[in-house]
Tab-separated table of C-alpha atoms in Angstrom:
chain	number	residue	atom	x	y	z
A	1	MET	CA	91.043	-86.024	-200.060
A	2	ARG	CA	93.295	-88.738	-201.715
A	3	LEU	CA	92.823	-91.152	-198.979
A	4	PHE	CA	89.432	-90.952	-198.931
A	5	ARG	CA	89.083	-91.722	-202.685
A	6	LEU	CA	91.266	-94.630	-202.096
A	7	ALA	CA	89.306	-95.877	-199.349
A	8	GLN	CA	86.283	-95.454	-201.319
A	9	ALA	CA	87.619	-97.459	-204.496
A	10	ALA	CA	88.901	-100.173	-202.165
A	11	TRP	CA	85.424	-100.432	-200.762
A	12	GLN	CA	83.495	-100.076	-204.016
A	13	ALA	CA	86.004	-102.735	-205.151
A	14	GLU	CA	85.267	-104.875	-202.389
A	15	SER	CA	81.517	-104.425	-202.588
A	16	LEU	CA	81.439	-105.277	-206.324
A	17	TYR	CA	84.058	-108.597	-205.215
A	18	LEU	CA	81.571	-109.497	-202.844
A	19	ARG	CA	78.147	-109.322	-205.108
A	20	ARG	CA	80.525	-111.173	-207.953
A	21	THR	CA	81.615	-114.244	-206.096
A	22	SER	CA	78.352	-114.880	-204.056
A	23	ARG	CA	76.585	-114.503	-207.279
A	24	GLY	CA	78.992	-117.081	-208.840
A	25	TYR	CA	78.389	-119.509	-205.701
A	26	ALA	CA	74.314	-118.866	-206.517
A	27	VAL	CA	74.227	-120.380	-209.610
A	28	GLN	CA	76.827	-123.134	-208.359
A	29	ALA	CA	74.062	-123.729	-205.394
A	30	GLY	CA	71.652	-123.540	-208.178
A	31	TYR	CA	73.310	-126.222	-210.642
A	32	GLY	CA	73.873	-128.319	-207.709
A	33	ALA	CA	70.211	-127.936	-206.403
A	34	GLY	CA	68.805	-128.931	-210.261
A	35	ALA	CA	71.198	-131.558	-210.564
A	36	ALA	CA	69.523	-133.023	-207.529
A	37	VAL	CA	65.948	-132.738	-208.384
A	38	PHE	CA	66.753	-133.809	-211.888
A	39	GLY	CA	68.570	-136.820	-210.605
A	40	LEU	CA	65.745	-137.410	-207.983
A	41	LEU	CA	62.685	-137.406	-210.219
A	42	LEU	CA	64.519	-138.755	-213.710
A	43	LEU	CA	65.788	-141.795	-212.122
A	44	LEU	CA	62.575	-142.247	-210.447
A	45	MET	CA	60.898	-142.352	-213.736
A	46	LEU	CA	63.794	-144.269	-215.419
A	47	HIS	CA	64.106	-146.696	-212.683
A	48	ILE	CA	60.737	-147.667	-213.043
A	49	ALA	CA	60.570	-148.002	-217.163
A	50	ALA	CA	64.133	-149.477	-217.089
A	51	PHE	CA	63.543	-152.128	-214.287
A	52	ALA	CA	60.033	-152.995	-215.961
A	53	ALA	CA	62.093	-153.382	-219.392
A	54	LEU	CA	64.930	-155.617	-217.966
A	55	VAL	CA	63.250	-157.980	-215.776
A	56	PRO	CA	61.798	-160.139	-218.756
A	57	GLY	CA	65.345	-160.525	-220.339
A	58	PHE	CA	67.918	-160.197	-217.400
A	59	GLY	CA	65.708	-161.213	-214.010
A	60	PRO	CA	65.047	-158.589	-211.048
A	61	VAL	CA	68.348	-158.986	-209.781
A	62	TRP	CA	70.660	-158.384	-213.151
A	63	ALA	CA	68.010	-155.415	-213.993
A	64	ALA	CA	68.628	-153.474	-210.361
A	65	LEU	CA	72.339	-153.862	-211.310
A	66	ILE	CA	71.841	-152.082	-214.402
A	67	VAL	CA	69.589	-149.628	-213.304
A	68	ALA	CA	71.823	-148.844	-210.303
A	69	LEU	CA	75.573	-148.542	-213.202
A	70	GLY	CA	72.864	-146.243	-214.731
A	71	ASP	CA	72.652	-144.191	-211.493
A	72	LEU	CA	76.246	-143.972	-210.670
A	73	VAL	CA	77.204	-142.733	-214.273
A	74	LEU	CA	74.807	-139.994	-214.012
A	75	ALA	CA	75.419	-139.088	-210.582
A	76	GLY	CA	78.980	-139.073	-211.581
A	77	ILE	CA	78.425	-136.185	-214.427
A	78	LEU	CA	76.104	-133.834	-212.429
A	79	GLY	CA	78.582	-133.985	-209.558
A	80	LEU	CA	81.319	-132.990	-212.145
A	81	LEU	CA	79.303	-130.334	-213.575
A	82	ALA	CA	78.363	-128.746	-209.816
A	83	ARG	CA	82.186	-129.154	-208.477
A	84	ASN	CA	83.767	-126.605	-210.679
A	85	PRO	CA	83.226	-122.934	-209.771
A	86	PRO	CA	82.728	-120.492	-212.389
A	87	ARG	CA	85.284	-117.849	-213.150
A	88	ASP	CA	84.405	-114.628	-212.921
A	89	PRO	CA	87.137	-111.964	-214.585
A	90	VAL	CA	84.999	-108.943	-213.266
A	91	ALA	CA	85.549	-110.271	-209.796
A	92	GLU	CA	88.798	-111.071	-210.188
A	93	GLU	CA	89.423	-107.808	-211.460
A	94	ALA	CA	87.498	-106.149	-208.575
A	95	LEU	CA	89.452	-108.123	-206.032
A	96	ARG	CA	92.872	-106.742	-207.965
A	97	ILE	CA	91.524	-103.015	-207.565
A	98	ARG	CA	90.890	-103.349	-203.776
A	99	GLN	CA	94.242	-105.082	-203.041
A	100	ALA	CA	95.791	-101.945	-205.004
A	101	ALA	CA	93.589	-99.594	-203.167
A	102	THR	CA	94.353	-100.718	-199.714
A	103	SER	CA	97.731	-101.108	-200.194
A	104	GLN	CA	97.994	-97.498	-201.193
A	105	LEU	CA	95.648	-96.360	-198.585
A	106	SER	CA	97.776	-98.052	-195.968
A	107	ASP	CA	100.675	-96.239	-197.425
A	108	GLY	CA	99.447	-92.935	-197.389
A	109	ALA	CA	98.153	-93.848	-193.642
A	110	MET	CA	101.656	-94.377	-192.653
A	111	ARG	CA	103.157	-90.908	-194.571
A	112	ALA	CA	99.927	-88.813	-192.776
A	113	ALA	CA	101.123	-90.776	-189.550
A	114	MET	CA	104.842	-89.627	-189.540
A	115	LEU	CA	103.795	-86.086	-190.594
A	116	ALA	CA	101.260	-85.688	-188.085
A	117	PRO	CA	103.886	-84.974	-184.965
A	118	LEU	CA	105.810	-82.386	-187.729
A	119	LEU	CA	102.512	-80.212	-187.987
A	120	LYS	CA	101.137	-80.426	-184.351
A	121	SER	CA	105.111	-79.099	-182.946
A	122	GLN	CA	105.249	-75.880	-181.709
A	123	THR	CA	109.043	-75.764	-182.810
A	124	ALA	CA	110.973	-77.708	-185.610
A	125	LYS	CA	113.594	-79.693	-183.337
A	126	LYS	CA	110.467	-81.379	-181.789
A	127	GLY	CA	108.422	-81.945	-184.530
A	128	LEU	CA	111.307	-83.737	-186.499
A	129	PHE	CA	112.259	-85.615	-183.541
A	130	GLY	CA	108.382	-86.962	-183.170
A	131	ALA	CA	108.195	-87.313	-186.853
A	132	ALA	CA	111.592	-89.851	-186.586
A	133	ILE	CA	110.431	-91.651	-183.901
A	134	THR	CA	106.946	-91.946	-185.298
A	135	ALA	CA	108.318	-93.308	-188.367
A	136	ALA	CA	110.563	-96.000	-186.876
A	137	VAL	CA	107.517	-96.866	-184.670
A	138	VAL	CA	105.186	-97.067	-188.024
A	139	GLY	CA	108.078	-98.974	-189.559
A	140	LEU	CA	108.182	-101.279	-187.329
A	141	MET	CA	104.731	-102.413	-186.823
A	142	SER	CA	104.785	-102.255	-190.475
A	143	ARG	CA	107.133	-105.569	-190.716
A	144	ARG	CA	105.121	-107.465	-188.532
């Protein structure tokens, strides 16, 4: 019964971890999409207004270069905001619970595998011998 509870805890922790991390990625993607839309629409209007305001004082070439420098600064700020993923402590705890549960689950399964030949055997000698061989095989497999 303990193995089933551990498997259920591992499954629930994995599910929670995936939900929370996917939520974080969705928020991050939303920031990136918002930055892209904001960048396109705002920069279009700013280009027109800035270019029109700068042409009389600087000429068309310098006005275009000044507007492009402003674009570079805005793109850098928005890129930095979209680059950093959010830290979710609930998702991190769910990952730790899943790892602990799967570790205990594999330990319990190994113990059950070692005891299974002993319970199936007709005689104690055969059962102990089978348990020893199973323990050796499981031990070798777990080292890989």
